[in-house]
Tab-separated table of N, CA, C and O in Angstrom:
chain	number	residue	atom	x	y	z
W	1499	UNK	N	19.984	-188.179	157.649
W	1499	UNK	CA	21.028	-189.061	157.166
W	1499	UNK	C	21.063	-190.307	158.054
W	1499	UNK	O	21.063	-190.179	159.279
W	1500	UNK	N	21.095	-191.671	157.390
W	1500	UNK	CA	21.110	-192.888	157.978
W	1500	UNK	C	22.509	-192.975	158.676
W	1500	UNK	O	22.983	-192.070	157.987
W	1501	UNK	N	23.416	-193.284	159.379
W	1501	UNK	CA	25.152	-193.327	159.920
W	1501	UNK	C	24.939	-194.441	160.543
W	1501	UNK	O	23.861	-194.708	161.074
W	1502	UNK	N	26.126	-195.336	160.537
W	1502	UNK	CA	26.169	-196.553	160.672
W	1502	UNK	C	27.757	-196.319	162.015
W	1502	UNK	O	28.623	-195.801	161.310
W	1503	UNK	N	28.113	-196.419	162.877
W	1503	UNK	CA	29.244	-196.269	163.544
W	1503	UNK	C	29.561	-197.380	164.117
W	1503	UNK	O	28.755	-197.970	164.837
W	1504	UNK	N	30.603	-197.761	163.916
W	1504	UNK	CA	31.793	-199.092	164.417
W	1504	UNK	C	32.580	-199.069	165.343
W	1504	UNK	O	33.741	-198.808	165.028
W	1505	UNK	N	32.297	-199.312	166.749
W	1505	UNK	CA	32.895	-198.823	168.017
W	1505	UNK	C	32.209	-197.980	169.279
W	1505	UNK	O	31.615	-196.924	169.064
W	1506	UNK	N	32.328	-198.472	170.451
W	1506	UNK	CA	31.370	-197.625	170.779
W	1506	UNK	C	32.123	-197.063	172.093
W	1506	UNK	O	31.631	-196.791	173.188
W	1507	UNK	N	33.091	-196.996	171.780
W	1507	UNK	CA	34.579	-196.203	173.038
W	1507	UNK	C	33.720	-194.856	173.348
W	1507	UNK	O	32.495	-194.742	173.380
W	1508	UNK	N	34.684	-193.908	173.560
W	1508	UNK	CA	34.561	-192.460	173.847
W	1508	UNK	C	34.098	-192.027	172.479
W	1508	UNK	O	32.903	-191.809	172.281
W	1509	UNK	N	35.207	-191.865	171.310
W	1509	UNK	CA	34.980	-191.284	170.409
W	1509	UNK	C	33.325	-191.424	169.810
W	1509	UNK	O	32.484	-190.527	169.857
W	1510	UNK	N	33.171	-192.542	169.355
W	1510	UNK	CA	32.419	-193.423	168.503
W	1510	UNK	C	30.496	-193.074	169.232
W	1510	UNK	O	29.369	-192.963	168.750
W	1511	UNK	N	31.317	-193.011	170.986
W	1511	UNK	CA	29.571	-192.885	171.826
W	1511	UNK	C	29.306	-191.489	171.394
W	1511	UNK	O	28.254	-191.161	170.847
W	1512	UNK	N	30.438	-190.544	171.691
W	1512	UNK	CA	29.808	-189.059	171.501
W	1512	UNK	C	29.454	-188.664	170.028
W	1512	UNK	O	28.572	-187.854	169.744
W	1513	UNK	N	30.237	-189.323	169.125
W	1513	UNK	CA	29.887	-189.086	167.866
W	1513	UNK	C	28.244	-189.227	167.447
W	1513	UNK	O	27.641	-188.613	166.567
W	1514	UNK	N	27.602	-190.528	168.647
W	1514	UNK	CA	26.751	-191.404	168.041
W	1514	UNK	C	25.739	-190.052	168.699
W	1514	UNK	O	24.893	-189.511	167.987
W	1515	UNK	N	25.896	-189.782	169.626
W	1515	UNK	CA	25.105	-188.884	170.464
W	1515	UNK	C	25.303	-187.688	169.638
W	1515	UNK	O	24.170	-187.207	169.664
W	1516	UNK	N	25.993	-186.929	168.947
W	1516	UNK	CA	26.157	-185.422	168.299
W	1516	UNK	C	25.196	-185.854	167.250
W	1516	UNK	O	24.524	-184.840	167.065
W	1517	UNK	N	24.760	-186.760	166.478
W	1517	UNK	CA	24.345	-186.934	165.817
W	1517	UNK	C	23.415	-187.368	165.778
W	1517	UNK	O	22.761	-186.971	164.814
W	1518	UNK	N	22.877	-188.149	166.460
W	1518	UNK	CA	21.620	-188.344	166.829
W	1518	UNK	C	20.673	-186.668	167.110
W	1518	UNK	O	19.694	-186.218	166.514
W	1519	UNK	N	21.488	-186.096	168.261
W	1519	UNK	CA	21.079	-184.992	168.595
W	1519	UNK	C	20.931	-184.058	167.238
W	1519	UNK	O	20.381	-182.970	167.408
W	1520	UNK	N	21.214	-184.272	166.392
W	1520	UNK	CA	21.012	-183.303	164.969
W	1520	UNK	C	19.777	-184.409	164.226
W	1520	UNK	O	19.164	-184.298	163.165
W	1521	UNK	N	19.750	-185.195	165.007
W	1521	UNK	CA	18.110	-185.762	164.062
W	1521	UNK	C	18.740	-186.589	163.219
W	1521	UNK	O	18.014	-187.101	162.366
W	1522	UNK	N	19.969	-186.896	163.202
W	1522	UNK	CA	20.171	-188.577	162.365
W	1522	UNK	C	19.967	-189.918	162.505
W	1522	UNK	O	20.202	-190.269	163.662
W	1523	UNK	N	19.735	-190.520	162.021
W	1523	UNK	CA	19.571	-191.907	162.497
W	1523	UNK	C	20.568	-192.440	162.354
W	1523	UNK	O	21.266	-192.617	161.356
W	1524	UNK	N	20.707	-192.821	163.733
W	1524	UNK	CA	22.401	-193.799	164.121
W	1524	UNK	C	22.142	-195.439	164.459
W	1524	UNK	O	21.289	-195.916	165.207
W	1525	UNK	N	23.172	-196.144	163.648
W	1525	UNK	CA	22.906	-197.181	164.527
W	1525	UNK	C	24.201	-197.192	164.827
W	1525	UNK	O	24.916	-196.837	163.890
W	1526	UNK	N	24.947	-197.584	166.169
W	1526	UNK	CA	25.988	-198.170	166.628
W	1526	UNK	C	26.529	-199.611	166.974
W	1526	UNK	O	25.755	-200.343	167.592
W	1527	UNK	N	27.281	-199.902	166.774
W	1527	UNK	CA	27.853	-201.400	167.300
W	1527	UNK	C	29.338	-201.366	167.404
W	1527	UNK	O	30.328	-200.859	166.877
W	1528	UNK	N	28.878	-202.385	168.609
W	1528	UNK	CA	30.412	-202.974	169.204
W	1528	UNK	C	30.094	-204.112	169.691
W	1528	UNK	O	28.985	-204.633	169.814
W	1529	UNK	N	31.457	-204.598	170.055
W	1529	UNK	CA	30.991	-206.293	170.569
W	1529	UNK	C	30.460	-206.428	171.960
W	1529	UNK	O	29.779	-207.359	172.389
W	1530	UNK	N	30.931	-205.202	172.701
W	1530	UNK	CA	30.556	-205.817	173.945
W	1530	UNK	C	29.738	-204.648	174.540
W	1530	UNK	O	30.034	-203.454	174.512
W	1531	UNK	N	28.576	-205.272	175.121
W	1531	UNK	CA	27.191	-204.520	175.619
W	1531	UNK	C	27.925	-203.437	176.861
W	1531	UNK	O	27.179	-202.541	177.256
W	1532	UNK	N	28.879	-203.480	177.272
W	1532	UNK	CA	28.805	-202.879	178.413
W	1532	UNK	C	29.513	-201.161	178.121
W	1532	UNK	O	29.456	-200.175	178.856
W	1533	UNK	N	30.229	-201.348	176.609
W	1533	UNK	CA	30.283	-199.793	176.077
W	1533	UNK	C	29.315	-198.863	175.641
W	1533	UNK	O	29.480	-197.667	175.400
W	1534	UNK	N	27.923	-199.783	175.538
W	1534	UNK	CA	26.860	-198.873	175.342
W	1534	UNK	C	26.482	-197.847	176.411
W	1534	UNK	O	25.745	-196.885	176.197
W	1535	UNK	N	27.177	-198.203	177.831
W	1535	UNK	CA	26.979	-197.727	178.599
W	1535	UNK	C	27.383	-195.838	178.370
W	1535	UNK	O	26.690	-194.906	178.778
W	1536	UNK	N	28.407	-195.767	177.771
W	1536	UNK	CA	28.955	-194.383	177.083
W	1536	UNK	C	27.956	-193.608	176.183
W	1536	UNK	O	28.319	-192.486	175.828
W	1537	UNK	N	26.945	-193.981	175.836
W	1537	UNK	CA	25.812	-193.289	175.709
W	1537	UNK	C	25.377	-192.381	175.572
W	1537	UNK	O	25.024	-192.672	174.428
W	1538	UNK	N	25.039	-191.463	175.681
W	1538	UNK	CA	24.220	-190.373	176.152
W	1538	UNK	C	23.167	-190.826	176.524
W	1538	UNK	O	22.609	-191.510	175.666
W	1539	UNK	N	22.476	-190.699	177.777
W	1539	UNK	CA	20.622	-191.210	178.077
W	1539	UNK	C	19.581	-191.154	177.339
W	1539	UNK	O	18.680	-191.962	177.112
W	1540	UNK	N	19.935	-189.445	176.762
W	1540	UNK	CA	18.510	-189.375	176.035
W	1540	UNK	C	18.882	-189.982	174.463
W	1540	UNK	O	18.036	-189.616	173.647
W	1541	UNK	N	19.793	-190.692	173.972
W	1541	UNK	CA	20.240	-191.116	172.737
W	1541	UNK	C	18.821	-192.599	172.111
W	1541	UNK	O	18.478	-193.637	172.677
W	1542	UNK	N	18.445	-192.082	170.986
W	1542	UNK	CA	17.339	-192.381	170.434
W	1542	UNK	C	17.965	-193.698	168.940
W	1542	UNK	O	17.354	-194.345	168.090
W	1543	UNK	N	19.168	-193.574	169.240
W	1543	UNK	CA	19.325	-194.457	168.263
W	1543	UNK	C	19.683	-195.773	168.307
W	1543	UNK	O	19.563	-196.186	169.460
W	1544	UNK	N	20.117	-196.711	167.461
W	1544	UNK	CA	20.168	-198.408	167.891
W	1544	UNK	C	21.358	-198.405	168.132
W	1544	UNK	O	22.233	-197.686	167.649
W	1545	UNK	N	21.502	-199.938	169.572
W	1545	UNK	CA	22.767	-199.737	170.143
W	1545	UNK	C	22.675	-201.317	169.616
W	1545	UNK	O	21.765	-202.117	169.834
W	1546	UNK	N	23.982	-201.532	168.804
W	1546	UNK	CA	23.590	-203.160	168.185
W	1546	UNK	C	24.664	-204.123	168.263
W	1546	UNK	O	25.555	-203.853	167.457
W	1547	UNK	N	24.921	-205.316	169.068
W	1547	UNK	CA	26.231	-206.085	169.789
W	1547	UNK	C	26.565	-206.967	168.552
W	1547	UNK	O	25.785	-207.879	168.275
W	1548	UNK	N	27.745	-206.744	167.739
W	1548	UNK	CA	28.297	-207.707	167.191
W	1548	UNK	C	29.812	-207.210	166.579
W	1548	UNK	O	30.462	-206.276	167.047
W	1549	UNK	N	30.140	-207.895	165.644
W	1549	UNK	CA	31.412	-207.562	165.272
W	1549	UNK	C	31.089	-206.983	164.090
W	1549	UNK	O	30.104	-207.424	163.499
W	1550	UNK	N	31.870	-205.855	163.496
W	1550	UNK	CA	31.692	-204.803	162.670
W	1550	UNK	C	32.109	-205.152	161.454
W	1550	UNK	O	31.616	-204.669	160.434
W	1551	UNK	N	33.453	-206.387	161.455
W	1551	UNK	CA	33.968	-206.663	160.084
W	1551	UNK	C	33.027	-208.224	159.726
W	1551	UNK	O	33.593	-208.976	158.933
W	1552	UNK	N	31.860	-208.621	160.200
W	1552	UNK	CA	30.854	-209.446	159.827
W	1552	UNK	C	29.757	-208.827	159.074
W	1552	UNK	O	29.228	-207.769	159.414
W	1553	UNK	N	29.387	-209.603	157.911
W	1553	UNK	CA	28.594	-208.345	156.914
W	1553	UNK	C	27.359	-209.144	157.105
W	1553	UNK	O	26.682	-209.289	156.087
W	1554	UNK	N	26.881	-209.743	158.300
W	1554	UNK	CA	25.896	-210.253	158.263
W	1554	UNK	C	25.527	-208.968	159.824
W	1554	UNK	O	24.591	-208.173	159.896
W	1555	UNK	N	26.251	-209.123	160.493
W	1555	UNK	CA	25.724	-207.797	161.411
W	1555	UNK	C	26.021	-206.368	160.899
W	1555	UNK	O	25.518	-205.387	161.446
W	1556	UNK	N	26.911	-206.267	159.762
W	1556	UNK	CA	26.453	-204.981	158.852
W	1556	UNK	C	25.295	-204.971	158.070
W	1556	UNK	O	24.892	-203.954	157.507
W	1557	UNK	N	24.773	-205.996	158.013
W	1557	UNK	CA	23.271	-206.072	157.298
W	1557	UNK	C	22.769	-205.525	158.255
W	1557	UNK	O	22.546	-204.316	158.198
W	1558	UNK	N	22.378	-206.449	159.671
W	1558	UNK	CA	21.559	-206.009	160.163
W	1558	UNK	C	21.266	-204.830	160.886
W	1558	UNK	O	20.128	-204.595	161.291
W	1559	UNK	N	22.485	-203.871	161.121
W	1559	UNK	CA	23.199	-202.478	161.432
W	1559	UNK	C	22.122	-201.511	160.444
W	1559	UNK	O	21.553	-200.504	160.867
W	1560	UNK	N	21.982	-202.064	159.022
W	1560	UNK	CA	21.458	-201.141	158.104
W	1560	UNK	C	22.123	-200.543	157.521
W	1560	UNK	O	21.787	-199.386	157.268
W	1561	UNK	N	23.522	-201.124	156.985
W	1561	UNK	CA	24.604	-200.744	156.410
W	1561	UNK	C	23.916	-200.539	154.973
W	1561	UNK	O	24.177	-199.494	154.378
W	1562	UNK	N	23.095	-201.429	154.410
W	1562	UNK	CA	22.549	-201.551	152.891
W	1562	UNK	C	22.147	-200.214	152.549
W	1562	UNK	O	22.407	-199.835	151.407
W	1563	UNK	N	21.630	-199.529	153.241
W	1563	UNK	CA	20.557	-198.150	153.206
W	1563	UNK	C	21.458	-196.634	153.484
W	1563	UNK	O	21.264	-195.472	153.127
W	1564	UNK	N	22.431	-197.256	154.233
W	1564	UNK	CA	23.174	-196.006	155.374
W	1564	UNK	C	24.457	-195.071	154.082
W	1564	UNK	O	25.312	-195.489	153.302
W	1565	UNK	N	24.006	-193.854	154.416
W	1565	UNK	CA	24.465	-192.659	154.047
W	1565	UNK	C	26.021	-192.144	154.431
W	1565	UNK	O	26.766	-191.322	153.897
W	1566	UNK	N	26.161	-193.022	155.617
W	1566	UNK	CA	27.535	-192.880	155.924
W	1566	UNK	C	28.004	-194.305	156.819
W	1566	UNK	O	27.245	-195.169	157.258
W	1567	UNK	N	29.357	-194.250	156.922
W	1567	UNK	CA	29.431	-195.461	157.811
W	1567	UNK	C	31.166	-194.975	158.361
W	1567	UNK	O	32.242	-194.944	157.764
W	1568	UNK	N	30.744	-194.639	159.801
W	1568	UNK	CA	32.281	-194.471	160.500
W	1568	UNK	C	33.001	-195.533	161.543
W	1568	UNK	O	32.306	-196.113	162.377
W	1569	UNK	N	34.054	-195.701	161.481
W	1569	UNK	CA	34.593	-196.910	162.427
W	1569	UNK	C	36.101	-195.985	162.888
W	1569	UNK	O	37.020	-195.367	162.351
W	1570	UNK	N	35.490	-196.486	164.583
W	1570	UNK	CA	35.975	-195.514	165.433
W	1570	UNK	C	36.901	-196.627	166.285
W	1570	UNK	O	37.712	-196.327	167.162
W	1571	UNK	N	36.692	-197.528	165.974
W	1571	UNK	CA	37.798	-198.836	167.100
W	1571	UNK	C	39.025	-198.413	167.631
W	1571	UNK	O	39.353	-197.255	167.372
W	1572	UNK	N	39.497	-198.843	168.063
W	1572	UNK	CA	40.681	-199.076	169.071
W	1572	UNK	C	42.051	-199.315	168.115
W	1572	UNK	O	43.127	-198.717	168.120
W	1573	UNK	N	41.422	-200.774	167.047
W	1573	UNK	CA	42.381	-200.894	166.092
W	1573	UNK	C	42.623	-200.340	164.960
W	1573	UNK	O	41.695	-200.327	164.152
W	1574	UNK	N	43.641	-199.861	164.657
W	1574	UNK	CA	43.329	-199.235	163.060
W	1574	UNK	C	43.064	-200.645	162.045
W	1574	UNK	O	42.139	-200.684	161.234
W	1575	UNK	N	43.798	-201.491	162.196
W	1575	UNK	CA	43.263	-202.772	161.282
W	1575	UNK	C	41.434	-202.983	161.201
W	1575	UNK	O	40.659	-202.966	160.245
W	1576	UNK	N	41.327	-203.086	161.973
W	1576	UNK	CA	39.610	-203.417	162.098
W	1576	UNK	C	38.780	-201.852	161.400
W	1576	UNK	O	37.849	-201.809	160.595
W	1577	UNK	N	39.470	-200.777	162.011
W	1577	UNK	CA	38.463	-199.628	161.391
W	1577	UNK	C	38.910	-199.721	159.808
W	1577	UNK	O	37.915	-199.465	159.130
W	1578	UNK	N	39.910	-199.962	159.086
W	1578	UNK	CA	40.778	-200.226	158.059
W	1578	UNK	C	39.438	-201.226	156.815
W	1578	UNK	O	38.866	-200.879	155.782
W	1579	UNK	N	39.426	-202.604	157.689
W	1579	UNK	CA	38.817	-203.645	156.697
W	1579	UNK	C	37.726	-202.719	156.812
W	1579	UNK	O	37.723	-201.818	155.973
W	1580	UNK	N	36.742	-202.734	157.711
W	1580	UNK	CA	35.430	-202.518	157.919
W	1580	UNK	C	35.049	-201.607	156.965
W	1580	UNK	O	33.986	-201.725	156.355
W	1581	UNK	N	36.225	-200.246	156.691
W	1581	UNK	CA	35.897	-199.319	156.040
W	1581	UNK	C	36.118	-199.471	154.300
W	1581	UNK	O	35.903	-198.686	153.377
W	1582	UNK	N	36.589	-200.708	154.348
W	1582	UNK	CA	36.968	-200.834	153.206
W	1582	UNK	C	35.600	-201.900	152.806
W	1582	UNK	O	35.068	-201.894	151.697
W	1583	UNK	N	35.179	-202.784	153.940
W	1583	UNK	CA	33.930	-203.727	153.690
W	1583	UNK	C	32.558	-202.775	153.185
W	1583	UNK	O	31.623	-203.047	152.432
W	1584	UNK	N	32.847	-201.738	153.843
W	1584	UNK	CA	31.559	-200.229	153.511
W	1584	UNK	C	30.894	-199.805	152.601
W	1584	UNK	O	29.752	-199.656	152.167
W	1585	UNK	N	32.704	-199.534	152.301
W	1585	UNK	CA	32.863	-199.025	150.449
W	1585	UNK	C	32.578	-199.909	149.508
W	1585	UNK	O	31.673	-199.771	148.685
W	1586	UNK	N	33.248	-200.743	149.577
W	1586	UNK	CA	33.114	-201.331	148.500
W	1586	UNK	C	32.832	-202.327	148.543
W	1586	UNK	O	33.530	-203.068	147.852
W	1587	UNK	N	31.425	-203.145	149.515
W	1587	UNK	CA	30.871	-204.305	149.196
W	1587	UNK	C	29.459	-203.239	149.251
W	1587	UNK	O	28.778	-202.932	148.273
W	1588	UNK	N	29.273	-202.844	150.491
W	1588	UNK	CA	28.095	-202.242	150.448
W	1588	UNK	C	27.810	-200.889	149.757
W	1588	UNK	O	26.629	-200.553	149.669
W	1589	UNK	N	28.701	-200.134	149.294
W	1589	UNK	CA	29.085	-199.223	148.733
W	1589	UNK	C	28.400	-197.852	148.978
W	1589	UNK	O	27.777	-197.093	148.236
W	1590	UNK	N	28.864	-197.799	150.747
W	1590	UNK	CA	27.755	-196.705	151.600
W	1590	UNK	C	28.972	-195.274	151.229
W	1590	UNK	O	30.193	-195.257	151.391
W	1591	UNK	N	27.974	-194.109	150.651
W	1591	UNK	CA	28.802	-193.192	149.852
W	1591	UNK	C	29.598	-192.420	150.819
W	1591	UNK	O	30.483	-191.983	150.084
W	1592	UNK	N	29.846	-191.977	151.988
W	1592	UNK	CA	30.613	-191.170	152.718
W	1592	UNK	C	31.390	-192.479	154.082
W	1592	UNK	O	30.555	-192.708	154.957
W	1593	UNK	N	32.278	-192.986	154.223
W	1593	UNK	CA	32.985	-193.825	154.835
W	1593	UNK	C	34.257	-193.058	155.069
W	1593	UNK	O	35.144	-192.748	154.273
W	1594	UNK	N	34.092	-192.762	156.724
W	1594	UNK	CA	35.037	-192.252	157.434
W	1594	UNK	C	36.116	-193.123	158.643
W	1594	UNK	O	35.648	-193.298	159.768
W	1595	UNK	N	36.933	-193.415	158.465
W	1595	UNK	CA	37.883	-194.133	159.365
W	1595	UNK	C	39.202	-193.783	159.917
W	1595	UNK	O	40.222	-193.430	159.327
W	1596	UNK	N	38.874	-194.027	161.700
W	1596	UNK	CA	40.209	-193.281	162.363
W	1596	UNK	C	40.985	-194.062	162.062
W	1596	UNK	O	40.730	-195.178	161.610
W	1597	UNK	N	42.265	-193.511	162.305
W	1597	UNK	CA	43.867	-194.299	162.073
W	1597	UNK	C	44.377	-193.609	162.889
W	1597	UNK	O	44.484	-192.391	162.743
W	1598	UNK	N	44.950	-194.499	164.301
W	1598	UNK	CA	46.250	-193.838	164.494
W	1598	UNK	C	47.419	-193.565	164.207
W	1598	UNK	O	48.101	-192.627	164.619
W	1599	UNK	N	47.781	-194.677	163.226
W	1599	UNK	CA	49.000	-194.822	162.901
W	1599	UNK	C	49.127	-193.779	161.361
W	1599	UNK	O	48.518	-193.961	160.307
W	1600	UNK	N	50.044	-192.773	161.663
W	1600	UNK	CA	49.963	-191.635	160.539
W	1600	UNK	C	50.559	-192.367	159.239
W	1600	UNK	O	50.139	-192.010	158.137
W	1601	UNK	N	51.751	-193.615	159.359
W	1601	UNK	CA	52.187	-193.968	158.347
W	1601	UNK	C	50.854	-194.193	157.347
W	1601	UNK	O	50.458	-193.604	156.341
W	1602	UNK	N	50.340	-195.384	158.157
W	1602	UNK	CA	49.012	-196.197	157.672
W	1602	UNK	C	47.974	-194.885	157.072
W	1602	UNK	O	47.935	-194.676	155.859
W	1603	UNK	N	47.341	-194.234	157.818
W	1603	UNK	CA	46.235	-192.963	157.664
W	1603	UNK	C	46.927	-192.257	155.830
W	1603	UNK	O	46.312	-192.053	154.783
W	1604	UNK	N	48.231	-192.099	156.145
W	1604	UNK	CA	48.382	-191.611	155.113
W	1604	UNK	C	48.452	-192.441	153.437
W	1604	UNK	O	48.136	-192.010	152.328
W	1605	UNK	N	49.045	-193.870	153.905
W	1605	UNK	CA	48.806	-194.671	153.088
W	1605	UNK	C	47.199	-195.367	152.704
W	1605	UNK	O	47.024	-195.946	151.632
W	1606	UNK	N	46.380	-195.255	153.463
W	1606	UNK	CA	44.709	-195.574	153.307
W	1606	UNK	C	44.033	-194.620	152.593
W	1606	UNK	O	43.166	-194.850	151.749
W	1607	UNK	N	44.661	-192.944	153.130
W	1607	UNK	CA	44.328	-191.784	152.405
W	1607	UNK	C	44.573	-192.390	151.220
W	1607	UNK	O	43.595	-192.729	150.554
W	1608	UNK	N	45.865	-192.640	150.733
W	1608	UNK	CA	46.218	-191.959	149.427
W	1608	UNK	C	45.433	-193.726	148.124
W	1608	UNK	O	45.380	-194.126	146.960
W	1609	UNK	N	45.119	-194.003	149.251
W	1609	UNK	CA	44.297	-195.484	148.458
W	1609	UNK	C	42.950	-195.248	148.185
W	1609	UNK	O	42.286	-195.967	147.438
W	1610	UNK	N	42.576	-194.382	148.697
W	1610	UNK	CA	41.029	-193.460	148.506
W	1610	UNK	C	40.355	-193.792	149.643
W	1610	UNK	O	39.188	-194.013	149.321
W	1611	UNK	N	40.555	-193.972	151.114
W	1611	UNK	CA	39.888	-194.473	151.921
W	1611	UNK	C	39.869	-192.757	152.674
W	1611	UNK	O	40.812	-191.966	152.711
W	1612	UNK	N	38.615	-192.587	153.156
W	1612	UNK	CA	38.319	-191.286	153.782
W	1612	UNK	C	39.360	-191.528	155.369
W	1612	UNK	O	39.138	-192.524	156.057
W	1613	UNK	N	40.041	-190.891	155.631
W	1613	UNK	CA	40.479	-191.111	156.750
W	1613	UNK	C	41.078	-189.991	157.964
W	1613	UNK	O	41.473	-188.855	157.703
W	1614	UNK	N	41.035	-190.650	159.422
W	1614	UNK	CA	41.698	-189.216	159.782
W	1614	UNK	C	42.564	-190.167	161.212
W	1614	UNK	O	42.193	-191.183	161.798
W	1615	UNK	N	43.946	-189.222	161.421
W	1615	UNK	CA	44.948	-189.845	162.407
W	1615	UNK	C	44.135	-189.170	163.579
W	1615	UNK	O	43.155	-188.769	162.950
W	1616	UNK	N	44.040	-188.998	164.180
W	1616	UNK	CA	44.393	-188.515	165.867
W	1616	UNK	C	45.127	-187.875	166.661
W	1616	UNK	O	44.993	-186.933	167.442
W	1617	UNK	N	46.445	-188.992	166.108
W	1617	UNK	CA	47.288	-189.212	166.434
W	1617	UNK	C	48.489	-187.255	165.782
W	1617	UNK	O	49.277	-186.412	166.211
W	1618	UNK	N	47.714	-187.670	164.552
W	1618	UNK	CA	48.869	-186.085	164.000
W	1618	UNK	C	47.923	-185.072	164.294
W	1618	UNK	O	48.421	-183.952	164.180
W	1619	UNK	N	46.686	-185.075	164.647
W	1619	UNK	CA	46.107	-183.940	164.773
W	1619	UNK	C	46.151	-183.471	166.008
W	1619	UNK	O	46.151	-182.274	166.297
W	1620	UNK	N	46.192	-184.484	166.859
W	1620	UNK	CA	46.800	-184.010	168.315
W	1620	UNK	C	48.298	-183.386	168.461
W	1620	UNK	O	48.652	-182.452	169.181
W	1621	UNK	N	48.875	-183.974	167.794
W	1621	UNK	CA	50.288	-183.546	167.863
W	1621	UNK	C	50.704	-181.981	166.969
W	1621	UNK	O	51.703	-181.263	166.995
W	1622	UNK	N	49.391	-181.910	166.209
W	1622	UNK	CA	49.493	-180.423	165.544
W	1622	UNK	C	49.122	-179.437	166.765
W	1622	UNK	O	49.795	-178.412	166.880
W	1623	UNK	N	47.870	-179.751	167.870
W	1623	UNK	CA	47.616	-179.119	168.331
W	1623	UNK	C	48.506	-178.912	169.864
W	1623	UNK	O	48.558	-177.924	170.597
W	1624	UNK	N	48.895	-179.719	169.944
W	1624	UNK	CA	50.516	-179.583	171.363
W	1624	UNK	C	51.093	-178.860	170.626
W	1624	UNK	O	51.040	-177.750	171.154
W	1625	UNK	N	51.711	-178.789	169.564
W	1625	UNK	CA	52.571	-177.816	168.791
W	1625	UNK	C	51.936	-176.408	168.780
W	1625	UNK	O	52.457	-175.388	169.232
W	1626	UNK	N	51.105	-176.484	168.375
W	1626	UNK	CA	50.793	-174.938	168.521
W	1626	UNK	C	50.715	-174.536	170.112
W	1626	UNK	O	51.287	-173.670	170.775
W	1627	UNK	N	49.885	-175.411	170.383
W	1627	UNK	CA	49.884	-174.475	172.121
W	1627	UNK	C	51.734	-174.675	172.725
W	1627	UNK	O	52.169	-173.879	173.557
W	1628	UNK	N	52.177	-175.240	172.446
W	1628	UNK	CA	53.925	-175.203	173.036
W	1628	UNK	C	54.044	-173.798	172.186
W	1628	UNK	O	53.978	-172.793	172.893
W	1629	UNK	N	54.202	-173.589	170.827
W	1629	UNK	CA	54.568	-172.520	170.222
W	1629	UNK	C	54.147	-171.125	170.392
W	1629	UNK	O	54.777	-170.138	170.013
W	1630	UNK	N	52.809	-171.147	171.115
W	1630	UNK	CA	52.294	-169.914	170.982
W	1630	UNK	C	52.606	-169.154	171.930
W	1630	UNK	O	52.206	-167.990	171.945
């Protein structure tokens, strides 16, 4: 599977690395070279510097071809457009995007945007470990 990932924080590096490590071809991008550093060493896939909601560095990402496309940013606005630039300009069939904000996540959900909070899934899991 081709995967295209938007961000290259914590989440976005290990993602890029789990997957790679299963034999996918990843390309990653973020704007600034020095998050590539989050890496994994032996990571075999493209590490590519630009901005994610520009569909001229989603061209060159290999967004046209790519099987999936996840955006892992910081902002939910930016993972928001990007994922929406995915779908439906490039119309890459599996487009996954974090949201922290549960209002938003749930309102993007219910707009057909693949999405997931963090934010409530963490807070499901403090709940259970407080409860148990």
């Amino acid at each position: 599977m081709k995967v295209v990932i938007m961000g290259c924080g914590r989440v976005g590096a290990r993602l890029a690395g789990l997957l790679d490590g299963d034999g996918h071809s990843v390309t990653i991008l973020d704007t600034d070279t020095y998050s590539f550093r989050r890496l994994p060493p032996n990571f075999k896939g493209n590490a590519l510097v630009g901005n994610g909601l520009d569909q001229e560095v989603l061209k060159r990402s290999g967004i046209e071809d790519a099987d999936a496309f996840v955006a892992t940013t910081q902002g939910d606005n930016r993972n928001i457009m990007a994922s929406q630039i995915a779908k439906n300009i490039f119309n890459v069939p599996k487009v996954v995007s974090r949201i922290y904000d549960p209002l938003r996540q749930e309102l993007y959900s219910t707009m057909g945007l693949e999405t997931i909070s963090p934010t409530t899934i963490f807070a499901q899991i403090l709940r259970e470990r407080v409860e148990s």
